[in-house]
Amino acid sequence: MGENAQPGHIRIVGAFAGLGSGSSWAWVDAKKPNLIDLVSFDTVKTRMQCSPPGTYRGALDVLSKIVRNEGVLALYKGATPPAVGWAAIDSVLLGSLHNYRLFFLRQGMIEPHPVTGRLRLTLLGHGFAGLFAGLTRLAQYSRVRRLAVDH
């Protein structure tokens, strides 16, 4: 934390850092196999649930018909809304973590660094900041998850 920085400016910087980090995480995470598997599985599952009985013989039948008739990219229909939701959730997590750390610093949960002697947040302060940031994220996660289920 800079000596000349004003508290309002630090909070805004922390919020934008969280937004940037959350957005980049969602973009990078979209390239991982776990999201690819999850989205394609969700597409197959949704097709099976929403189709009249007897349309498909099973999950592999759904998969083969989607790929044959619509192409591989059809497996990822609807992948953008969850990615945007995850970016928002992680933005809140990282932005609130930053602000909770500042809060606990200002509440005096500080200790000197063993080498430099500069004041830093205690381990307990980091723990509380992480706990409250996680609870803040959880509140938003349930709303984003509900949107995904309702629509």
PDB file of C-alpha atoms in Angstrom:
ATOM      1  CA  MET A   1       0.000   0.000   0.000  1.00  0.00           C
ATOM      2  CA  GLY A   2       1.609   3.267  -1.120  1.00  0.00           C
ATOM      3  CA  GLU A   3       2.253   6.059   1.354  1.00  0.00           C
ATOM      4  CA  ASN A   4       0.652   8.712  -0.904  1.00  0.00           C
ATOM      5  CA  ALA A   5      -2.358   6.661  -2.020  1.00  0.00           C
ATOM      6  CA  GLN A   6      -5.778   7.764  -0.841  1.00  0.00           C
ATOM      7  CA  PRO A   7      -8.159   5.128   0.596  1.00  0.00           C
ATOM      8  CA  GLY A   8     -10.897   5.704  -2.033  1.00  0.00           C
ATOM      9  CA  HIS A   9      -8.388   5.366  -4.845  1.00  0.00           C
ATOM     10  CA  ILE A  10      -7.024   2.127  -3.373  1.00  0.00           C
ATOM     11  CA  ARG A  11     -10.527   0.630  -3.169  1.00  0.00           C
ATOM     12  CA  ILE A  12     -11.273   1.524  -6.799  1.00  0.00           C
ATOM     13  CA  VAL A  13      -7.954   0.092  -7.941  1.00  0.00           C
ATOM     14  CA  GLY A  14      -8.695  -3.102  -5.998  1.00  0.00           C
ATOM     15  CA  ALA A  15     -12.136  -3.412  -7.549  1.00  0.00           C
ATOM     16  CA  PHE A  16     -10.766  -2.960 -11.073  1.00  0.00           C
ATOM     17  CA  ALA A  17      -7.982  -5.434 -10.345  1.00  0.00           C
ATOM     18  CA  GLY A  18     -10.606  -7.941  -9.260  1.00  0.00           C
ATOM     19  CA  LEU A  19     -12.666  -7.294 -12.381  1.00  0.00           C
ATOM     20  CA  GLY A  20      -9.661  -7.739 -14.650  1.00  0.00           C
ATOM     21  CA  SER A  21      -8.480 -10.828 -12.845  1.00  0.00           C
ATOM     22  CA  GLY A  22     -11.904 -12.442 -12.769  1.00  0.00           C
ATOM     23  CA  SER A  23     -12.490 -11.727 -16.435  1.00  0.00           C
ATOM     24  CA  SER A  24      -9.115 -13.074 -17.460  1.00  0.00           C
ATOM     25  CA  TRP A  25      -9.617 -16.157 -15.296  1.00  0.00           C
ATOM     26  CA  ALA A  26     -12.910 -16.947 -17.022  1.00  0.00           C
ATOM     27  CA  TRP A  27     -11.280 -16.512 -20.432  1.00  0.00           C
ATOM     28  CA  VAL A  28      -8.268 -18.669 -19.569  1.00  0.00           C
ATOM     29  CA  ASP A  29     -10.383 -21.246 -17.742  1.00  0.00           C
ATOM     30  CA  ALA A  30     -12.612 -21.534 -20.812  1.00  0.00           C
ATOM     31  CA  LYS A  31      -9.618 -23.097 -22.551  1.00  0.00           C
ATOM     32  CA  LYS A  32      -9.291 -25.884 -19.986  1.00  0.00           C
ATOM     33  CA  PRO A  33     -10.732 -29.344 -20.594  1.00  0.00           C
ATOM     34  CA  ASN A  34     -12.930 -29.208 -17.490  1.00  0.00           C
ATOM     35  CA  LEU A  35     -15.093 -26.412 -18.920  1.00  0.00           C
ATOM     36  CA  ILE A  36     -15.156 -28.044 -22.342  1.00  0.00           C
ATOM     37  CA  ASP A  37     -16.302 -31.333 -20.828  1.00  0.00           C
ATOM     38  CA  LEU A  38     -18.808 -29.611 -18.585  1.00  0.00           C
ATOM     39  CA  VAL A  39     -20.389 -27.545 -21.358  1.00  0.00           C
ATOM     40  CA  SER A  40     -20.569 -30.415 -23.849  1.00  0.00           C
ATOM     41  CA  PHE A  41     -21.993 -32.743 -21.204  1.00  0.00           C
ATOM     42  CA  ASP A  42     -24.549 -30.089 -20.227  1.00  0.00           C
ATOM     43  CA  THR A  43     -25.615 -29.695 -23.864  1.00  0.00           C
ATOM     44  CA  VAL A  44     -26.072 -33.453 -24.255  1.00  0.00           C
ATOM     45  CA  LYS A  45     -27.947 -33.694 -20.941  1.00  0.00           C
ATOM     46  CA  THR A  46     -30.262 -30.797 -21.840  1.00  0.00           C
ATOM     47  CA  ARG A  47     -31.062 -32.296 -25.244  1.00  0.00           C
ATOM     48  CA  MET A  48     -31.927 -35.622 -23.624  1.00  0.00           C
ATOM     49  CA  GLN A  49     -34.150 -33.989 -21.010  1.00  0.00           C
ATOM     50  CA  CYS A  50     -36.000 -31.679 -23.401  1.00  0.00           C
ATOM     51  CA  SER A  51     -36.582 -34.086 -26.276  1.00  0.00           C
ATOM     52  CA  PRO A  52     -39.679 -36.268 -26.553  1.00  0.00           C
ATOM     53  CA  PRO A  53     -39.213 -39.849 -25.348  1.00  0.00           C
ATOM     54  CA  GLY A  54     -37.697 -42.100 -27.990  1.00  0.00           C
ATOM     55  CA  THR A  55     -35.835 -39.313 -29.821  1.00  0.00           C
ATOM     56  CA  TYR A  56     -32.459 -40.535 -28.598  1.00  0.00           C
ATOM     57  CA  ARG A  57     -31.215 -43.945 -27.480  1.00  0.00           C
ATOM     58  CA  GLY A  58     -28.701 -42.512 -25.016  1.00  0.00           C
ATOM     59  CA  ALA A  59     -26.023 -39.910 -24.425  1.00  0.00           C
ATOM     60  CA  LEU A  60     -23.717 -41.186 -27.162  1.00  0.00           C
ATOM     61  CA  ASP A  61     -26.611 -41.092 -29.631  1.00  0.00           C
ATOM     62  CA  VAL A  62     -27.297 -37.451 -28.684  1.00  0.00           C
ATOM     63  CA  LEU A  63     -23.614 -36.614 -29.027  1.00  0.00           C
ATOM     64  CA  SER A  64     -23.273 -38.244 -32.436  1.00  0.00           C
ATOM     65  CA  LYS A  65     -26.442 -36.609 -33.801  1.00  0.00           C
ATOM     66  CA  ILE A  66     -25.430 -33.148 -32.567  1.00  0.00           C
ATOM     67  CA  VAL A  67     -21.970 -33.431 -34.117  1.00  0.00           C
ATOM     68  CA  ARG A  68     -23.291 -34.947 -37.367  1.00  0.00           C
ATOM     69  CA  ASN A  69     -26.194 -32.523 -37.876  1.00  0.00           C
ATOM     70  CA  GLU A  70     -24.914 -29.291 -36.305  1.00  0.00           C
ATOM     71  CA  GLY A  71     -21.141 -29.606 -36.030  1.00  0.00           C
ATOM     72  CA  VAL A  72     -18.785 -29.819 -33.068  1.00  0.00           C
ATOM     73  CA  LEU A  73     -19.300 -26.182 -32.074  1.00  0.00           C
ATOM     74  CA  ALA A  74     -22.968 -26.911 -31.384  1.00  0.00           C
ATOM     75  CA  LEU A  75     -21.816 -28.684 -28.213  1.00  0.00           C
ATOM     76  CA  TYR A  76     -20.870 -25.295 -26.815  1.00  0.00           C
ATOM     77  CA  LYS A  77     -24.136 -23.479 -27.374  1.00  0.00           C
ATOM     78  CA  GLY A  78     -24.857 -21.534 -24.235  1.00  0.00           C
ATOM     79  CA  ALA A  79     -21.263 -21.487 -22.961  1.00  0.00           C
ATOM     80  CA  THR A  80     -21.000 -17.687 -22.871  1.00  0.00           C
ATOM     81  CA  PRO A  81     -23.510 -16.936 -20.076  1.00  0.00           C
ATOM     82  CA  PRO A  82     -21.800 -19.233 -17.542  1.00  0.00           C
ATOM     83  CA  ALA A  83     -18.377 -17.824 -18.474  1.00  0.00           C
ATOM     84  CA  VAL A  84     -19.641 -14.274 -17.956  1.00  0.00           C
ATOM     85  CA  GLY A  85     -21.221 -15.306 -14.655  1.00  0.00           C
ATOM     86  CA  TRP A  86     -17.995 -16.925 -13.479  1.00  0.00           C
ATOM     87  CA  ALA A  87     -16.053 -13.791 -14.430  1.00  0.00           C
ATOM     88  CA  ALA A  88     -18.429 -11.677 -12.360  1.00  0.00           C
ATOM     89  CA  ILE A  89     -18.213 -14.060  -9.417  1.00  0.00           C
ATOM     90  CA  ASP A  90     -14.412 -14.067  -9.428  1.00  0.00           C
ATOM     91  CA  SER A  91     -14.312 -10.311  -9.867  1.00  0.00           C
ATOM     92  CA  VAL A  92     -16.346  -9.961  -6.694  1.00  0.00           C
ATOM     93  CA  LEU A  93     -14.128 -12.485  -4.909  1.00  0.00           C
ATOM     94  CA  LEU A  94     -10.850 -10.768  -5.745  1.00  0.00           C
ATOM     95  CA  GLY A  95     -12.163  -7.224  -5.332  1.00  0.00           C
ATOM     96  CA  SER A  96     -13.708  -8.024  -1.950  1.00  0.00           C
ATOM     97  CA  LEU A  97     -10.574  -9.887  -0.833  1.00  0.00           C
ATOM     98  CA  HIS A  98      -8.560  -6.760  -1.548  1.00  0.00           C
ATOM     99  CA  ASN A  99     -10.990  -4.569   0.366  1.00  0.00           C
ATOM    100  CA  TYR A 100     -11.254  -6.952   3.324  1.00  0.00           C
ATOM    101  CA  ARG A 101      -7.466  -6.994   3.567  1.00  0.00           C
ATOM    102  CA  LEU A 102      -7.458  -3.190   3.658  1.00  0.00           C
ATOM    103  CA  PHE A 103     -10.181  -3.242   6.291  1.00  0.00           C
ATOM    104  CA  PHE A 104      -8.239  -5.592   8.566  1.00  0.00           C
ATOM    105  CA  LEU A 105      -5.042  -3.588   8.042  1.00  0.00           C
ATOM    106  CA  ARG A 106      -6.896  -0.488   9.219  1.00  0.00           C
ATOM    107  CA  GLN A 107      -8.306  -2.397  12.197  1.00  0.00           C
ATOM    108  CA  GLY A 108      -4.768  -3.001  13.411  1.00  0.00           C
ATOM    109  CA  MET A 109      -4.302  -6.657  12.503  1.00  0.00           C
ATOM    110  CA  ILE A 110      -0.678  -5.958  11.582  1.00  0.00           C
ATOM    111  CA  GLU A 111       2.761  -7.303  12.415  1.00  0.00           C
ATOM    112  CA  PRO A 112       6.269  -6.311  11.369  1.00  0.00           C
ATOM    113  CA  HIS A 113       7.848  -8.266   8.529  1.00  0.00           C
ATOM    114  CA  PRO A 114      10.710 -10.348  10.021  1.00  0.00           C
ATOM    115  CA  VAL A 115      13.277  -9.179   7.461  1.00  0.00           C
ATOM    116  CA  THR A 116      12.258  -5.694   6.343  1.00  0.00           C
ATOM    117  CA  GLY A 117      10.404  -4.578   9.459  1.00  0.00           C
ATOM    118  CA  ARG A 118       7.574  -3.111   7.350  1.00  0.00           C
ATOM    119  CA  LEU A 119       4.093  -3.608   8.701  1.00  0.00           C
ATOM    120  CA  ARG A 120       1.981  -6.284   7.052  1.00  0.00           C
ATOM    121  CA  LEU A 121      -1.326  -8.052   7.600  1.00  0.00           C
ATOM    122  CA  THR A 122      -1.179 -10.906  10.096  1.00  0.00           C
ATOM    123  CA  LEU A 123      -1.901 -14.475   9.112  1.00  0.00           C
ATOM    124  CA  LEU A 124      -5.172 -14.275  11.042  1.00  0.00           C
ATOM    125  CA  GLY A 125      -6.050 -11.097   9.119  1.00  0.00           C
ATOM    126  CA  HIS A 126      -5.426 -12.896   5.823  1.00  0.00           C
ATOM    127  CA  GLY A 127      -7.578 -15.772   7.041  1.00  0.00           C
ATOM    128  CA  PHE A 128     -10.477 -13.506   7.974  1.00  0.00           C
ATOM    129  CA  ALA A 129     -10.161 -11.565   4.706  1.00  0.00           C
ATOM    130  CA  GLY A 130     -10.301 -14.830   2.741  1.00  0.00           C
ATOM    131  CA  LEU A 131     -13.225 -16.104   4.789  1.00  0.00           C
ATOM    132  CA  PHE A 132     -15.305 -12.965   4.274  1.00  0.00           C
ATOM    133  CA  ALA A 133     -14.359 -12.720   0.593  1.00  0.00           C
ATOM    134  CA  GLY A 134     -15.470 -16.327   0.147  1.00  0.00           C
ATOM    135  CA  LEU A 135     -18.776 -15.596   1.884  1.00  0.00           C
ATOM    136  CA  THR A 136     -19.269 -12.537  -0.317  1.00  0.00           C
ATOM    137  CA  ARG A 137     -18.565 -14.674  -3.390  1.00  0.00           C
ATOM    138  CA  LEU A 138     -20.962 -17.328  -2.152  1.00  0.00           C
ATOM    139  CA  ALA A 139     -23.798 -14.797  -1.978  1.00  0.00           C
ATOM    140  CA  GLN A 140     -23.244 -13.856  -5.608  1.00  0.00           C
ATOM    141  CA  TYR A 141     -22.613 -17.444  -6.708  1.00  0.00           C
ATOM    142  CA  SER A 142     -26.061 -18.513  -5.574  1.00  0.00           C
ATOM    143  CA  ARG A 143     -27.674 -15.713  -7.600  1.00  0.00           C
ATOM    144  CA  VAL A 144     -25.672 -16.507 -10.755  1.00  0.00           C
ATOM    145  CA  ARG A 145     -26.327 -20.233 -10.328  1.00  0.00           C
ATOM    146  CA  ARG A 146     -30.032 -19.560  -9.914  1.00  0.00           C
ATOM    147  CA  LEU A 147     -30.066 -17.629 -13.200  1.00  0.00           C
ATOM    148  CA  ALA A 148     -28.419 -20.595 -14.915  1.00  0.00           C
ATOM    149  CA  VAL A 149     -31.000 -23.012 -13.494  1.00  0.00           C
ATOM    150  CA  ASP A 150     -34.049 -20.797 -14.094  1.00  0.00           C
ATOM    151  CA  HIS A 151     -33.233 -20.035 -17.737  1.00  0.00           C
TER     152      HIS A 151
END
